[in-house]
Amino acid sequence: MNKRFRCVIAGWLLLMLCACTGGTDEPHIRYYRLASGQSENYLANQACQRFCDMVRRETDGAIQILPSFDNELGTDASALEQCVYGGIDFVRTPISSAAAYAPQLAALQLPYEYTSDKHLFRVLDGAVGQQVMASLEDKGLTGLSYFYAGYRCFSRQERRLPHSMT
């Protein structure tokens, strides 16, 4: 009797699990959220949009990453915090914001640190870059990639003409 009772309960549980699927033949779609503080037209966010499109295409729509730009989901700092707690799945953020979670990141953006683009990528793709990315995991974040949008810090030096030429 005890064995028969267990079989009935197991069959009933199996039936309940089947009923929970909703009975539709539609594929299950998983949605994720991506946040960025910059506008949709910003170069790095164009790359984010392409990433979202590629994921959708490569998974035949089974995984969809929904991007939000212009601080729609919060500032860089609050989006990172939400990412730690699971409210946002992906955050595109400047290194300066992420450095709050991994202070070693700040060392990667010191001025005049790299002699060339080749030098920069050798550091980011090498052991130092991997170690810094791994340091995010202690805080509940996983670094996926560094994005390089080019040099943006320029200084202008005026050349003063001698009084005789003015």
Coordinates of C-alpha atoms in Angstrom, one line a residue:
M1 CA 0.0 0.0 0.0
N2 CA 2.8 2.4 0.9
K3 CA 4.5 1.8 -2.5
R4 CA 1.2 2.2 -4.4
F5 CA 0.5 5.5 -2.6
R6 CA 4.0 6.8 -3.6
C7 CA 3.3 5.9 -7.2
V8 CA 0.0 7.8 -7.2
I9 CA 1.6 10.9 -5.6
A10 CA 4.5 10.8 -8.1
G11 CA 2.0 10.5 -11.0
W12 CA 0.0 13.4 -9.6
L13 CA 3.1 15.6 -9.2
L14 CA 4.1 14.7 -12.8
L15 CA 0.7 15.7 -14.0
M16 CA 0.9 19.0 -12.1
L17 CA 4.3 19.8 -13.6
C18 CA 2.9 19.2 -17.1
A19 CA 0.0 21.5 -16.4
C20 CA 2.4 24.3 -15.4
T21 CA 3.8 24.6 -18.9
G22 CA 0.7 26.4 -20.1
G23 CA -0.1 23.9 -22.8
T24 CA 1.2 26.0 -25.7
D25 CA 3.6 25.1 -28.4
E26 CA 5.1 28.6 -28.4
P27 CA 8.8 28.7 -27.5
H28 CA 9.8 30.2 -24.2
I29 CA 11.5 33.6 -24.7
R30 CA 14.0 34.8 -22.1
Y31 CA 14.3 38.6 -21.7
Y32 CA 17.2 40.5 -20.3
R33 CA 17.7 44.2 -19.7
L34 CA 20.7 46.3 -20.7
A35 CA 21.3 49.8 -19.3
S36 CA 23.5 52.6 -20.5
G37 CA 23.7 56.2 -19.4
Q38 CA 24.5 57.6 -22.9
S39 CA 22.2 58.2 -25.8
E40 CA 21.3 55.6 -28.4
N41 CA 23.5 57.3 -31.0
Y42 CA 26.6 57.1 -28.8
L43 CA 29.2 54.9 -30.4
A44 CA 29.4 52.4 -27.6
N45 CA 25.6 52.1 -27.5
Q46 CA 25.5 51.4 -31.2
A47 CA 27.8 48.4 -30.3
C48 CA 25.4 47.5 -27.5
Q49 CA 22.4 47.5 -29.9
R50 CA 24.4 45.4 -32.3
F51 CA 25.1 42.9 -29.5
C52 CA 21.4 42.8 -28.7
D53 CA 20.5 42.2 -32.3
M54 CA 23.2 39.4 -32.7
V55 CA 22.0 37.6 -29.6
R56 CA 18.4 37.7 -30.9
R57 CA 19.4 36.5 -34.3
E58 CA 21.8 33.7 -33.1
T59 CA 19.2 32.3 -30.7
D60 CA 16.3 32.6 -33.2
G61 CA 14.6 35.1 -30.8
A62 CA 14.7 32.7 -27.8
I63 CA 16.9 35.2 -25.9
Q64 CA 16.2 38.9 -26.2
I65 CA 18.2 41.7 -24.6
L66 CA 16.2 44.9 -24.3
P67 CA 18.4 48.0 -24.3
S68 CA 17.6 51.1 -22.4
F69 CA 19.7 54.3 -23.0
D70 CA 19.8 57.9 -21.7
N71 CA 19.8 56.8 -18.0
E72 CA 16.3 55.4 -18.5
L73 CA 17.0 52.7 -15.9
G74 CA 19.1 54.9 -13.7
T75 CA 22.5 56.5 -13.6
D76 CA 25.7 54.4 -14.2
A77 CA 26.1 54.0 -10.5
S78 CA 22.5 52.9 -9.8
A79 CA 22.4 50.7 -12.8
L80 CA 25.5 48.9 -11.6
E81 CA 24.0 48.5 -8.2
Q82 CA 20.8 47.1 -9.8
C83 CA 23.0 44.7 -11.8
V84 CA 24.6 43.4 -8.6
Y85 CA 21.1 42.7 -7.2
G86 CA 19.6 41.2 -10.4
G87 CA 17.3 44.0 -11.4
I88 CA 19.4 44.7 -14.6
D89 CA 21.3 42.1 -16.5
F90 CA 23.8 44.1 -18.5
V91 CA 25.3 47.5 -17.9
R92 CA 27.5 49.5 -20.3
T93 CA 29.3 51.9 -18.1
P94 CA 32.5 53.9 -18.0
I95 CA 35.5 52.4 -16.1
S96 CA 35.2 55.3 -13.6
S97 CA 31.8 54.0 -12.4
A98 CA 32.8 50.4 -12.3
A99 CA 35.9 51.3 -10.3
A100 CA 33.6 51.6 -7.3
Y101 CA 33.3 47.8 -7.4
A102 CA 36.9 47.1 -8.6
P103 CA 39.3 49.8 -7.7
Q104 CA 42.0 48.3 -9.9
L105 CA 39.9 49.5 -12.9
A106 CA 40.9 53.1 -12.1
A107 CA 44.5 52.2 -12.8
L108 CA 43.7 51.2 -16.4
Q109 CA 42.6 54.7 -17.3
L110 CA 45.5 56.8 -16.0
P111 CA 46.6 59.5 -18.4
Y112 CA 49.6 58.9 -20.5
E113 CA 49.8 55.3 -19.4
Y114 CA 49.8 53.7 -22.8
T115 CA 52.3 54.4 -25.6
S116 CA 50.0 53.2 -28.4
D117 CA 46.8 51.4 -29.1
K118 CA 48.8 48.2 -29.5
H119 CA 50.2 48.7 -26.0
L120 CA 46.7 49.4 -24.6
F121 CA 45.2 46.2 -26.1
R122 CA 48.3 44.2 -24.9
V123 CA 47.5 45.3 -21.4
L124 CA 43.7 44.8 -21.6
D125 CA 43.8 41.5 -23.3
G126 CA 46.7 40.2 -21.2
A127 CA 47.0 39.0 -17.6
V128 CA 46.5 42.5 -16.1
G129 CA 43.2 43.0 -17.9
Q130 CA 42.0 39.6 -17.0
Q131 CA 43.0 40.0 -13.4
V132 CA 41.1 43.3 -13.2
M133 CA 38.0 41.9 -14.8
A134 CA 38.1 38.9 -12.4
S135 CA 38.2 41.3 -9.5
L136 CA 34.6 42.3 -10.3
E137 CA 33.3 38.8 -9.5
D138 CA 33.9 39.4 -5.7
K139 CA 31.2 42.1 -5.9
G140 CA 28.7 40.0 -7.9
L141 CA 29.5 41.4 -11.4
T142 CA 31.1 39.7 -14.4
G143 CA 33.1 41.8 -16.8
L144 CA 32.4 40.8 -20.4
S145 CA 34.6 43.2 -22.4
Y146 CA 36.4 46.4 -22.5
F147 CA 35.2 48.8 -25.2
Y148 CA 37.6 51.3 -26.7
A149 CA 36.0 54.3 -28.4
G150 CA 39.2 56.1 -29.2
Y151 CA 41.1 58.9 -27.6
R152 CA 38.9 61.6 -26.2
C153 CA 41.2 63.7 -24.1
F154 CA 42.9 66.4 -26.1
S155 CA 44.7 69.4 -25.0
R156 CA 44.9 72.5 -27.1
Q157 CA 48.0 74.5 -27.0
E158 CA 47.8 78.0 -28.4
R159 CA 50.8 79.4 -30.2
R160 CA 51.2 83.1 -29.5
L161 CA 52.4 85.2 -32.3
P162 CA 55.0 87.9 -31.7
H163 CA 53.5 91.4 -31.4
S164 CA 55.0 92.4 -34.6
M165 CA 52.9 89.9 -36.5
T166 CA 49.5 90.8 -35.0

